[in-house]
mmCIF file of C-alpha atoms in Angstrom:
data_model
loop_
_atom_site.group_PDB
_atom_site.id
_atom_site.type_symbol
_atom_site.label_atom_id
_atom_site.label_comp_id
_atom_site.label_asym_id
_atom_site.label_seq_id
_atom_site.Cartn_x
_atom_site.Cartn_y
_atom_site.Cartn_z
ATOM 1 C CA MET A 1 -0.007 -0.002 0.011
ATOM 2 C CA SER A 2 1.284 3.447 -0.948
ATOM 3 C CA THR A 3 1.263 6.106 1.801
ATOM 4 C CA THR A 4 2.634 9.020 -0.180
ATOM 5 C CA GLY A 5 -0.552 9.916 -2.026
ATOM 6 C CA SER A 6 -1.042 10.159 -5.742
ATOM 7 C CA ALA A 7 0.412 13.063 -7.696
ATOM 8 C CA GLN A 8 -1.900 12.384 -10.635
ATOM 9 C CA PRO A 9 -5.548 11.299 -10.644
ATOM 10 C CA ALA A 10 -5.869 7.555 -10.652
ATOM 11 C CA PRO A 11 -8.448 5.759 -12.816
ATOM 12 C CA THR A 12 -12.040 6.214 -11.704
ATOM 13 C CA SER A 13 -15.375 4.571 -12.390
ATOM 14 C CA ALA A 14 -16.697 7.833 -13.847
ATOM 15 C CA ALA A 15 -17.775 7.313 -17.417
ATOM 16 C CA LEU A 16 -18.119 11.017 -18.225
ATOM 17 C CA ASP A 17 -15.916 14.052 -17.648
ATOM 18 C CA PRO A 18 -18.228 17.051 -17.049
ATOM 19 C CA LEU A 19 -15.272 19.430 -17.322
ATOM 20 C CA SER A 20 -13.782 18.055 -20.514
ATOM 21 C CA ALA A 21 -14.362 21.364 -22.315
ATOM 22 C CA LEU A 22 -12.108 23.069 -19.763
ATOM 23 C CA ARG A 23 -9.201 20.645 -19.791
ATOM 24 C CA GLY A 24 -7.209 22.489 -22.435
ATOM 25 C CA ASP A 25 -7.499 25.938 -20.895
ATOM 26 C CA GLY A 26 -4.199 25.768 -19.029
ATOM 27 C CA GLY A 27 -6.036 25.759 -15.703
ATOM 28 C CA PRO A 28 -5.131 23.886 -12.528
ATOM 29 C CA GLU A 29 -4.521 20.160 -12.629
ATOM 30 C CA GLN A 30 -6.972 19.561 -9.768
ATOM 31 C CA ASP A 31 -10.647 20.492 -9.939
ATOM 32 C CA VAL A 32 -11.457 20.541 -6.208
ATOM 33 C CA PHE A 33 -9.349 20.676 -3.082
ATOM 34 C CA LEU A 34 -10.797 20.007 0.335
ATOM 35 C CA THR A 35 -9.648 19.201 3.807
ATOM 36 C CA GLY A 36 -11.146 17.775 7.008
ATOM 37 C CA THR A 37 -11.324 14.670 9.155
ATOM 38 C CA VAL A 38 -11.721 11.185 7.728
ATOM 39 C CA PHE A 39 -13.726 8.840 9.969
ATOM 40 C CA LEU A 40 -14.303 5.137 9.740
ATOM 41 C CA ASP A 41 -18.094 4.975 9.532
ATOM 42 C CA ILE A 42 -19.974 1.939 10.832
ATOM 43 C CA ILE A 43 -23.642 2.116 9.842
ATOM 44 C CA PHE A 44 -26.550 0.135 11.247
ATOM 45 C CA THR A 45 -29.871 0.120 9.397
ATOM 46 C CA GLY A 46 -33.118 -1.815 9.709
ATOM 47 C CA LEU A 47 -33.724 -0.664 13.267
ATOM 48 C CA ASP A 48 -37.392 -0.486 14.202
ATOM 49 C CA HIS A 49 -36.891 2.360 16.677
ATOM 50 C CA ALA A 50 -34.297 4.421 18.429
ATOM 51 C CA PRO A 51 -31.998 2.578 20.861
ATOM 52 C CA VAL A 52 -33.629 2.163 24.252
ATOM 53 C CA ARG A 53 -31.640 2.608 27.445
ATOM 54 C CA GLY A 54 -30.733 -0.645 29.130
ATOM 55 C CA THR A 55 -31.686 -2.845 26.169
ATOM 56 C CA GLU A 56 -29.921 -4.507 23.242
ATOM 57 C CA SER A 57 -31.104 -3.830 19.691
ATOM 58 C CA TRP A 58 -30.284 -5.926 16.636
ATOM 59 C CA ALA A 59 -29.945 -4.226 13.249
ATOM 60 C CA ARG A 60 -30.999 -5.984 10.063
ATOM 61 C CA GLY A 61 -28.320 -4.238 7.988
ATOM 62 C CA MET A 62 -24.755 -3.014 8.479
ATOM 63 C CA GLY A 63 -22.082 -1.331 6.388
ATOM 64 C CA SER A 64 -18.628 0.142 6.874
ATOM 65 C CA SER A 65 -16.940 2.818 4.793
ATOM 66 C CA PRO A 66 -14.704 5.920 4.986
ATOM 67 C CA GLY A 67 -16.724 8.870 6.327
ATOM 68 C CA GLY A 68 -16.402 12.512 7.317
ATOM 69 C CA VAL A 69 -14.728 14.567 4.599
ATOM 70 C CA ALA A 70 -14.309 11.350 2.604
ATOM 71 C CA ASN A 71 -18.027 11.511 1.781
ATOM 72 C CA MET A 72 -17.687 14.645 -0.349
ATOM 73 C CA ALA A 73 -14.272 13.739 -1.742
ATOM 74 C CA THR A 74 -15.577 10.395 -3.034
ATOM 75 C CA ALA A 75 -18.761 11.934 -4.418
ATOM 76 C CA LEU A 76 -16.773 14.520 -6.376
ATOM 77 C CA ARG A 77 -14.369 11.944 -7.777
ATOM 78 C CA ARG A 78 -17.156 9.580 -8.807
ATOM 79 C CA LEU A 79 -18.660 12.422 -10.809
ATOM 80 C CA GLY A 80 -15.408 12.799 -12.731
ATOM 81 C CA LEU A 81 -13.820 15.738 -10.905
ATOM 82 C CA ARG A 82 -10.117 15.573 -10.170
ATOM 83 C CA THR A 83 -10.174 15.758 -6.379
ATOM 84 C CA SER A 84 -7.382 16.396 -3.907
ATOM 85 C CA LEU A 85 -7.788 15.806 -0.150
ATOM 86 C CA ALA A 86 -5.663 16.924 2.789
ATOM 87 C CA ALA A 87 -6.310 14.900 5.935
ATOM 88 C CA ALA A 88 -4.535 13.009 8.658
ATOM 89 C CA PHE A 89 -4.898 9.227 8.533
ATOM 90 C CA GLY A 90 -4.253 7.000 11.532
ATOM 91 C CA ASP A 91 -1.547 4.385 11.210
ATOM 92 C CA ASP A 92 -3.920 1.663 12.376
ATOM 93 C CA VAL A 93 -5.848 -0.890 10.302
ATOM 94 C CA TYR A 94 -8.784 1.554 9.980
ATOM 95 C CA GLY A 95 -6.398 4.117 8.543
ATOM 96 C CA ASP A 96 -5.034 1.585 6.076
ATOM 97 C CA TYR A 97 -8.550 0.752 4.918
ATOM 98 C CA CYS A 98 -9.600 4.405 4.494
ATOM 99 C CA TRP A 99 -6.380 5.311 2.656
ATOM 100 C CA GLU A 100 -6.604 2.380 0.274
ATOM 101 C CA SER A 101 -10.295 3.025 -0.372
ATOM 102 C CA LEU A 102 -9.785 6.685 -1.271
ATOM 103 C CA ALA A 103 -6.406 6.612 -3.046
ATOM 104 C CA ASP A 104 -6.397 3.227 -4.745
ATOM 105 C CA SER A 105 -10.100 2.440 -5.299
ATOM 106 C CA GLU A 106 -11.496 5.949 -5.858
ATOM 107 C CA GLY A 107 -8.494 7.726 -7.404
ATOM 108 C CA ILE A 108 -8.461 10.683 -4.993
ATOM 109 C CA ASP A 109 -5.178 12.583 -4.808
ATOM 110 C CA LEU A 110 -3.846 12.168 -1.236
ATOM 111 C CA ALA A 111 -0.508 13.838 -1.842
ATOM 112 C CA PRO A 112 -1.406 16.645 0.643
ATOM 113 C CA SER A 113 -2.445 14.055 3.276
ATOM 114 C CA HIS A 114 -0.254 12.179 5.747
ATOM 115 C CA ARG A 115 -0.189 9.143 8.029
ATOM 116 C CA ALA A 116 0.017 10.187 11.672
ATOM 117 C CA GLN A 117 2.156 7.836 13.709
ATOM 118 C CA GLY A 118 0.549 6.686 16.942
ATOM 119 C CA TRP A 119 -2.792 8.340 16.196
ATOM 120 C CA HIS A 120 -5.836 6.108 15.880
ATOM 121 C CA SER A 121 -8.528 6.740 13.322
ATOM 122 C CA PRO A 122 -11.713 8.498 14.453
ATOM 123 C CA VAL A 123 -14.810 6.278 14.349
ATOM 124 C CA THR A 124 -18.503 7.099 13.939
ATOM 125 C CA VAL A 125 -21.329 4.637 14.531
ATOM 126 C CA SER A 126 -24.499 5.705 12.744
ATOM 127 C CA MET A 127 -27.907 4.168 13.494
ATOM 128 C CA ALA A 128 -30.573 4.817 10.840
ATOM 129 C CA TYR A 129 -34.283 4.495 11.677
ATOM 130 C CA GLU A 130 -37.553 6.195 10.788
ATOM 131 C CA GLY A 131 -35.805 8.184 8.013
ATOM 132 C CA GLU A 132 -33.372 9.759 10.487
ATOM 133 C CA ARG A 133 -30.087 8.776 12.055
ATOM 134 C CA THR A 134 -28.356 8.955 15.426
ATOM 135 C CA MET A 135 -24.586 9.037 15.520
ATOM 136 C CA VAL A 136 -21.931 8.320 18.190
ATOM 137 C CA SER A 137 -18.361 9.322 17.404
ATOM 138 C CA HIS A 138 -14.999 8.871 19.082
ATOM 139 C CA GLY A 139 -11.635 10.325 18.235
ATOM 140 C CA HIS A 140 -8.845 12.654 19.269
ATOM 141 C CA GLU A 141 -7.787 15.875 17.575
ATOM 142 C CA ALA A 142 -5.823 15.195 14.430
ATOM 143 C CA PRO A 143 -2.113 16.035 14.488
ATOM 144 C CA ALA A 144 -1.379 19.391 12.885
ATOM 145 C CA PRO A 145 -0.831 20.523 10.243
ATOM 146 C CA CYS A 146 -3.390 18.820 7.996
ATOM 147 C CA VAL A 147 -2.905 21.426 5.260
ATOM 148 C CA ARG A 148 0.666 22.233 4.295
ATOM 149 C CA ALA A 149 1.083 25.335 2.209
ATOM 150 C CA ALA A 150 3.650 23.662 0.016
ATOM 151 C CA GLY A 151 1.475 20.586 -0.403
ATOM 152 C CA ARG A 152 -1.826 22.162 -1.414
ATOM 153 C CA PRO A 153 -2.336 21.932 -5.172
ATOM 154 C CA ARG A 154 -3.904 24.712 -7.147
ATOM 155 C CA SER A 155 -7.499 23.885 -8.015
ATOM 156 C CA ARG A 156 -10.504 25.292 -9.802
ATOM 157 C CA ALA A 157 -12.530 25.138 -6.581
ATOM 158 C CA CYS A 158 -12.122 24.461 -2.857
ATOM 159 C CA PHE A 159 -14.570 23.448 -0.144
ATOM 160 C CA THR A 160 -14.429 24.611 3.475
ATOM 161 C CA ASP A 161 -16.532 24.848 6.608
ATOM 162 C CA LEU A 162 -17.136 28.259 8.150
ATOM 163 C CA ALA A 163 -16.624 28.907 11.858
ATOM 164 C CA PRO A 164 -16.170 32.168 13.851
ATOM 165 C CA GLY A 165 -12.647 33.449 13.433
ATOM 166 C CA ARG A 166 -11.416 30.173 11.963
ATOM 167 C CA LEU A 167 -11.091 30.764 8.234
ATOM 168 C CA GLU A 168 -7.743 29.182 7.507
ATOM 169 C CA SER A 169 -5.061 31.056 5.625
ATOM 170 C CA TRP A 170 -5.078 28.514 2.800
ATOM 171 C CA VAL A 171 -8.681 29.488 1.970
ATOM 172 C CA ARG A 172 -7.736 33.128 1.492
ATOM 173 C CA GLU A 173 -4.675 32.100 -0.539
ATOM 174 C CA ALA A 174 -6.792 29.851 -2.761
ATOM 175 C CA HIS A 175 -9.326 32.685 -3.233
ATOM 176 C CA ASP A 176 -6.544 35.062 -4.229
ATOM 177 C CA GLU A 177 -5.304 32.476 -6.747
ATOM 178 C CA GLY A 178 -8.723 32.507 -8.421
ATOM 179 C CA SER A 179 -10.122 29.304 -6.943
ATOM 180 C CA ARG A 180 -13.874 29.343 -6.314
ATOM 181 C CA ILE A 181 -14.634 28.721 -2.668
ATOM 182 C CA PHE A 182 -17.687 26.638 -1.742
ATOM 183 C CA ALA A 183 -18.618 26.642 1.911
ATOM 184 C CA ASP A 184 -20.964 25.058 4.425
ATOM 185 C CA VAL A 185 -21.419 25.667 8.158
ATOM 186 C CA GLY A 186 -21.794 23.326 11.090
ATOM 187 C CA TRP A 187 -24.510 23.130 13.718
ATOM 188 C CA ASP A 188 -23.967 25.608 16.567
ATOM 189 C CA ASP A 189 -24.264 23.625 19.810
ATOM 190 C CA THR A 190 -24.070 26.821 21.843
ATOM 191 C CA GLY A 191 -27.300 28.159 20.373
ATOM 192 C CA ALA A 192 -25.714 31.594 19.813
ATOM 193 C CA TRP A 193 -25.762 31.437 15.990
ATOM 194 C CA ASP A 194 -23.288 34.326 15.876
ATOM 195 C CA PRO A 195 -23.759 36.229 12.554
ATOM 196 C CA ASP A 196 -20.014 36.905 12.602
ATOM 197 C CA THR A 197 -19.623 33.274 11.506
ATOM 198 C CA LEU A 198 -20.767 34.479 8.087
ATOM 199 C CA ALA A 199 -18.192 37.282 7.898
ATOM 200 C CA ASP A 200 -15.914 35.165 5.732
ATOM 201 C CA LEU A 201 -18.579 34.778 3.051
ATOM 202 C CA SER A 202 -16.787 37.605 1.276
ATOM 203 C CA TYR A 203 -14.200 34.996 0.222
ATOM 204 C CA CYS A 204 -16.807 32.508 -0.939
ATOM 205 C CA HIS A 205 -18.361 31.822 -4.316
ATOM 206 C CA ALA A 206 -21.212 29.709 -2.965
ATOM 207 C CA PHE A 207 -22.693 28.931 0.472
ATOM 208 C CA LEU A 208 -24.788 25.815 1.035
ATOM 209 C CA PRO A 209 -26.260 25.475 4.582
ATOM 210 C CA ASN A 210 -29.322 23.476 5.508
ATOM 211 C CA ALA A 211 -32.604 25.194 6.287
ATOM 212 C CA ALA A 212 -32.271 25.167 10.076
ATOM 213 C CA GLU A 213 -28.762 26.601 9.986
ATOM 214 C CA ALA A 214 -29.637 29.230 7.369
ATOM 215 C CA GLN A 215 -32.722 30.427 9.268
ATOM 216 C CA HIS A 216 -30.884 30.601 12.603
ATOM 217 C CA TYR A 217 -27.981 32.624 11.188
ATOM 218 C CA THR A 218 -30.211 35.025 9.189
ATOM 219 C CA ARG A 219 -32.956 35.316 11.851
ATOM 220 C CA THR A 220 -35.579 34.407 9.277
ATOM 221 C CA GLY A 221 -38.638 32.164 9.429
ATOM 222 C CA THR A 222 -38.458 30.187 6.170
ATOM 223 C CA PRO A 223 -35.786 28.733 3.874
ATOM 224 C CA GLU A 224 -36.974 31.077 1.133
ATOM 225 C CA GLU A 225 -36.467 34.142 3.337
ATOM 226 C CA ALA A 226 -33.102 32.799 4.462
ATOM 227 C CA VAL A 227 -31.751 32.226 0.962
ATOM 228 C CA ARG A 228 -32.713 35.751 -0.068
ATOM 229 C CA ALA A 229 -30.871 37.136 2.954
ATOM 230 C CA LEU A 230 -27.795 35.047 2.227
ATOM 231 C CA ALA A 231 -27.846 36.113 -1.434
ATOM 232 C CA GLU A 232 -26.940 39.599 -0.222
ATOM 233 C CA LEU A 233 -23.737 38.194 1.336
ATOM 234 C CA VAL A 234 -22.488 35.657 -1.210
ATOM 235 C CA PRO A 235 -22.729 35.330 -5.013
ATOM 236 C CA ILE A 236 -24.532 31.961 -4.887
ATOM 237 C CA ALA A 237 -26.741 30.991 -1.929
ATOM 238 C CA VAL A 238 -28.274 27.523 -1.617
ATOM 239 C CA VAL A 239 -30.457 26.342 1.247
ATOM 240 C CA THR A 240 -31.280 22.639 1.446
ATOM 241 C CA LYS A 241 -34.615 21.550 2.830
ATOM 242 C CA GLY A 242 -34.127 17.802 3.273
ATOM 243 C CA SER A 243 -37.092 15.945 1.841
ATOM 244 C CA GLY A 244 -38.423 19.327 0.716
ATOM 245 C CA GLY A 245 -35.634 19.794 -1.826
ATOM 246 C CA ALA A 246 -33.574 22.955 -2.082
ATOM 247 C CA VAL A 247 -33.861 26.636 -2.970
ATOM 248 C CA ALA A 248 -31.102 28.773 -4.501
ATOM 249 C CA VAL A 249 -30.285 32.257 -5.739
ATOM 250 C CA ASP A 250 -27.417 33.000 -8.168
ATOM 251 C CA SER A 251 -26.746 36.721 -7.959
ATOM 252 C CA ILE A 252 -24.145 36.438 -10.749
ATOM 253 C CA SER A 253 -26.584 35.234 -13.384
ATOM 254 C CA GLY A 254 -29.742 36.592 -11.808
ATOM 255 C CA GLU A 255 -31.269 33.115 -11.665
ATOM 256 C CA SER A 256 -33.297 31.613 -8.820
ATOM 257 C CA ALA A 257 -34.726 28.119 -8.398
ATOM 258 C CA ASP A 258 -36.805 26.178 -5.874
ATOM 259 C CA LEU A 259 -36.983 22.465 -6.646
ATOM 260 C CA PRO A 260 -38.509 19.543 -4.712
ATOM 261 C CA ALA A 261 -36.519 16.477 -3.758
ATOM 262 C CA LEU A 262 -36.968 13.249 -5.645
ATOM 263 C CA PRO A 263 -39.126 10.833 -3.632
ATOM 264 C CA VAL A 264 -37.141 7.650 -2.928
ATOM 265 C CA GLU A 265 -37.141 4.918 -0.285
ATOM 266 C CA ALA A 266 -34.140 5.805 1.866
ATOM 267 C CA LEU A 267 -31.979 3.098 3.363
ATOM 268 C CA ASP A 268 -29.421 5.410 4.990
ATOM 269 C CA PRO A 269 -29.275 9.254 4.809
ATOM 270 C CA THR A 270 -25.636 9.405 5.990
ATOM 271 C CA GLY A 271 -23.629 11.782 3.772
ATOM 272 C CA ALA A 272 -26.557 12.834 1.592
ATOM 273 C CA GLY A 273 -25.791 16.511 2.226
ATOM 274 C CA ASP A 274 -22.163 16.004 1.163
ATOM 275 C CA VAL A 275 -23.265 14.250 -2.044
ATOM 276 C CA PHE A 276 -25.684 17.121 -2.737
ATOM 277 C CA VAL A 277 -22.851 19.640 -2.439
ATOM 278 C CA ALA A 278 -20.660 17.535 -4.734
ATOM 279 C CA GLY A 279 -23.402 17.453 -7.368
ATOM 280 C CA PHE A 280 -23.867 21.242 -7.125
ATOM 281 C CA ILE A 281 -20.142 21.905 -7.384
ATOM 282 C CA THR A 282 -19.939 19.666 -10.460
ATOM 283 C CA GLY A 283 -22.722 21.563 -12.235
ATOM 284 C CA THR A 284 -21.338 24.956 -11.236
ATOM 285 C CA LEU A 285 -17.828 24.255 -12.529
ATOM 286 C CA ALA A 286 -19.368 22.850 -15.707
ATOM 287 C CA GLY A 287 -21.339 26.083 -16.221
ATOM 288 C CA TRP A 288 -24.852 24.665 -16.105
ATOM 289 C CA PRO A 289 -27.964 26.816 -15.478
ATOM 290 C CA LEU A 290 -28.881 27.130 -11.786
ATOM 291 C CA ALA A 291 -32.008 24.980 -12.029
ATOM 292 C CA ASP A 292 -30.056 22.152 -13.679
ATOM 293 C CA ARG A 293 -27.391 22.350 -10.966
ATOM 294 C CA LEU A 294 -30.003 22.178 -8.232
ATOM 295 C CA ALA A 295 -31.896 19.308 -9.907
ATOM 296 C CA PHE A 296 -28.687 17.346 -10.420
ATOM 297 C CA ALA A 297 -27.654 17.815 -6.779
ATOM 298 C CA ASN A 298 -31.105 16.596 -5.691
ATOM 299 C CA LEU A 299 -30.713 13.519 -7.923
ATOM 300 C CA THR A 300 -27.258 12.577 -6.674
ATOM 301 C CA ALA A 301 -28.435 12.903 -3.049
ATOM 302 C CA ALA A 302 -31.546 10.800 -3.788
ATOM 303 C CA LEU A 303 -29.449 8.055 -5.373
ATOM 304 C CA SER A 304 -27.022 8.054 -2.456
ATOM 305 C CA VAL A 305 -29.584 7.392 0.324
ATOM 306 C CA GLN A 306 -30.494 4.079 -1.289
ATOM 307 C CA HIS A 307 -27.147 2.555 -0.228
ATOM 308 C CA PHE A 308 -25.223 2.155 3.018
ATOM 309 C CA GLY A 309 -22.852 4.840 4.233
ATOM 310 C CA GLY A 310 -21.811 8.255 3.009
ATOM 311 C CA SER A 311 -18.738 7.952 0.773
ATOM 312 C CA LEU A 312 -19.408 4.575 -0.855
ATOM 313 C CA SER A 313 -23.090 5.364 -1.395
ATOM 314 C CA ALA A 314 -22.206 8.247 -3.732
ATOM 315 C CA PRO A 315 -23.391 7.669 -7.309
ATOM 316 C CA GLY A 316 -21.244 7.777 -10.432
ATOM 317 C CA TRP A 317 -22.290 8.725 -13.939
ATOM 318 C CA PRO A 318 -23.341 5.147 -14.877
ATOM 319 C CA GLU A 319 -25.858 5.239 -12.039
ATOM 320 C CA VAL A 320 -27.156 8.656 -13.096
ATOM 321 C CA ALA A 321 -27.515 7.330 -16.640
ATOM 322 C CA ALA A 322 -29.251 4.154 -15.452
ATOM 323 C CA TRP A 323 -31.794 6.194 -13.493
ATOM 324 C CA TRP A 324 -32.565 8.408 -16.494
ATOM 325 C CA GLN A 325 -32.736 5.485 -18.905
ATOM 326 C CA TYR A 326 -35.152 3.665 -16.627
ATOM 327 C CA ALA A 327 -37.280 6.816 -16.238
ATOM 328 C CA THR A 328 -37.483 7.399 -20.001
ATOM 329 C CA ARG A 329 -38.080 3.750 -20.971
ATOM 330 C CA CYS A 330 -40.102 2.385 -18.071
ATOM 331 C CA GLY A 331 -41.744 5.470 -16.569
ATOM 332 C CA GLY A 332 -42.429 5.848 -12.880
ATOM 333 C CA GLN A 333 -41.696 9.584 -12.809
ATOM 334 C CA SER A 334 -44.107 12.507 -13.120
ATOM 335 C CA GLU A 335 -44.277 14.758 -16.163
ATOM 336 C CA ASP A 336 -42.754 17.557 -14.084
ATOM 337 C CA VAL A 337 -39.763 15.358 -13.152
ATOM 338 C CA MET A 338 -39.251 14.302 -16.770
ATOM 339 C CA ARG A 339 -39.281 17.942 -17.946
ATOM 340 C CA ARG A 340 -36.970 19.010 -15.142
ATOM 341 C CA TYR A 341 -34.361 16.348 -15.956
ATOM 342 C CA ALA A 342 -34.592 16.546 -19.745
ATOM 343 C CA PHE A 343 -31.138 18.186 -19.743
ATOM 344 C CA LEU A 344 -29.690 14.737 -18.944
ATOM 345 C CA SER A 345 -30.512 13.529 -22.454
ATOM 346 C CA ASP A 346 -27.861 15.802 -23.977
ATOM 347 C CA LEU A 347 -25.418 15.247 -21.123
ATOM 348 C CA LEU A 348 -25.372 11.456 -20.862
ATOM 349 C CA PRO A 349 -24.715 9.863 -24.284
ATOM 350 C CA GLY A 350 -21.076 9.273 -23.349
ATOM 351 C CA ALA A 351 -21.870 7.701 -19.997
ATOM 352 C CA ASP A 352 -21.544 3.983 -20.604
ATOM 353 C CA ARG A 353 -21.806 1.325 -17.917
ATOM 354 C CA GLY A 354 -18.286 1.922 -16.611
ATOM 355 C CA SER A 355 -16.861 -0.204 -13.839
ATOM 356 C CA ALA A 356 -18.819 -1.283 -10.760
ATOM 357 C CA LEU A 357 -18.727 1.126 -7.840
ATOM 358 C CA ARG A 358 -17.346 -0.029 -4.557
ATOM 359 C CA ARG A 359 -20.010 -0.262 -1.850
ATOM 360 C CA ALA A 360 -19.984 -0.327 1.934
ATOM 361 C CA THR A 361 -19.753 -3.862 3.369
ATOM 362 C CA PRO A 362 -20.298 -5.182 6.909
ATOM 363 C CA THR A 363 -16.558 -5.696 7.403
ATOM 364 C CA ILE A 364 -13.559 -3.632 6.396
ATOM 365 C CA GLY A 365 -11.979 -6.698 4.783
ATOM 366 C CA PHE A 366 -11.749 -10.460 4.667
ATOM 367 C CA ARG A 367 -8.514 -12.379 5.034
ATOM 368 C CA ALA A 368 -7.360 -14.231 1.934
ATOM 369 C CA PRO A 369 -8.108 -17.987 2.131
#
């Protein structure tokens, strides 16, 4: 197993390159750079109810996969974007598994990442039931630095999380280099929802919080009011509404869109928000209209919740093509949905079956016989 990362993108299961028209423009080698914590996710599904104190519950389904920032990194790479990740990886078996999954199986550039000696991998146990999930995590702070100035590649876009007074210097440097910054924000356990958290939106190209976060920070009562308030602070504002879809305003183009989610039977919602962001970044870098970007992000998120885990549930182009081919040949979708996704007909001719995507499994590996 290599532990030095990959200087060039490795092969991927993506059967379509959405940025092929940009490849000869002399731009950066990498499309997206991101950083964060990689967890080993262990997911239990098929629970009839939430865990009850003092009892033992048996789950009918289980999967294991890389989680945390690996969710978005994998989703981006499976959609054909050249993705570079800076993270610390433990030097335990869990770290081996996560590194091999991301670098060797998914083709994510881990050159800016490192193996941290004596540090064990963070772990999250996620229990999915009644369309929601409960998570328990354990880990210790990752050894610094996770992002080395000399190791960060130039990229067309970057993703970061906003926090009060914590915008890292690399984000400003990437912005000054011309990289488009996409940002999210975490849940505020203090309940303060300090508006100063949004001060760094001046460096951002797009901001994609969920409805609860957006409404708290903007002191508004609906996602629609929140997205309009955020559109005054950032060029592209997107507010996700879970099963209600998403609403967005692009102040650059003057477009706005409010689209419902696709109704699907969800197995595990872990990482769906990360997959949504990956879909939206893909469409934005490819220059699609706002409504197409939002619809595509909704679709990728809907496809992801039908599999275990966050990272390895992310769809690739063959899965997007299979969904559209089934909808056009066999039906099952409303006229509104068919009109909304008609743009896929022009986009997908080159998306053949490709190679099979790796999926979460109950164990991180079997020993050879």
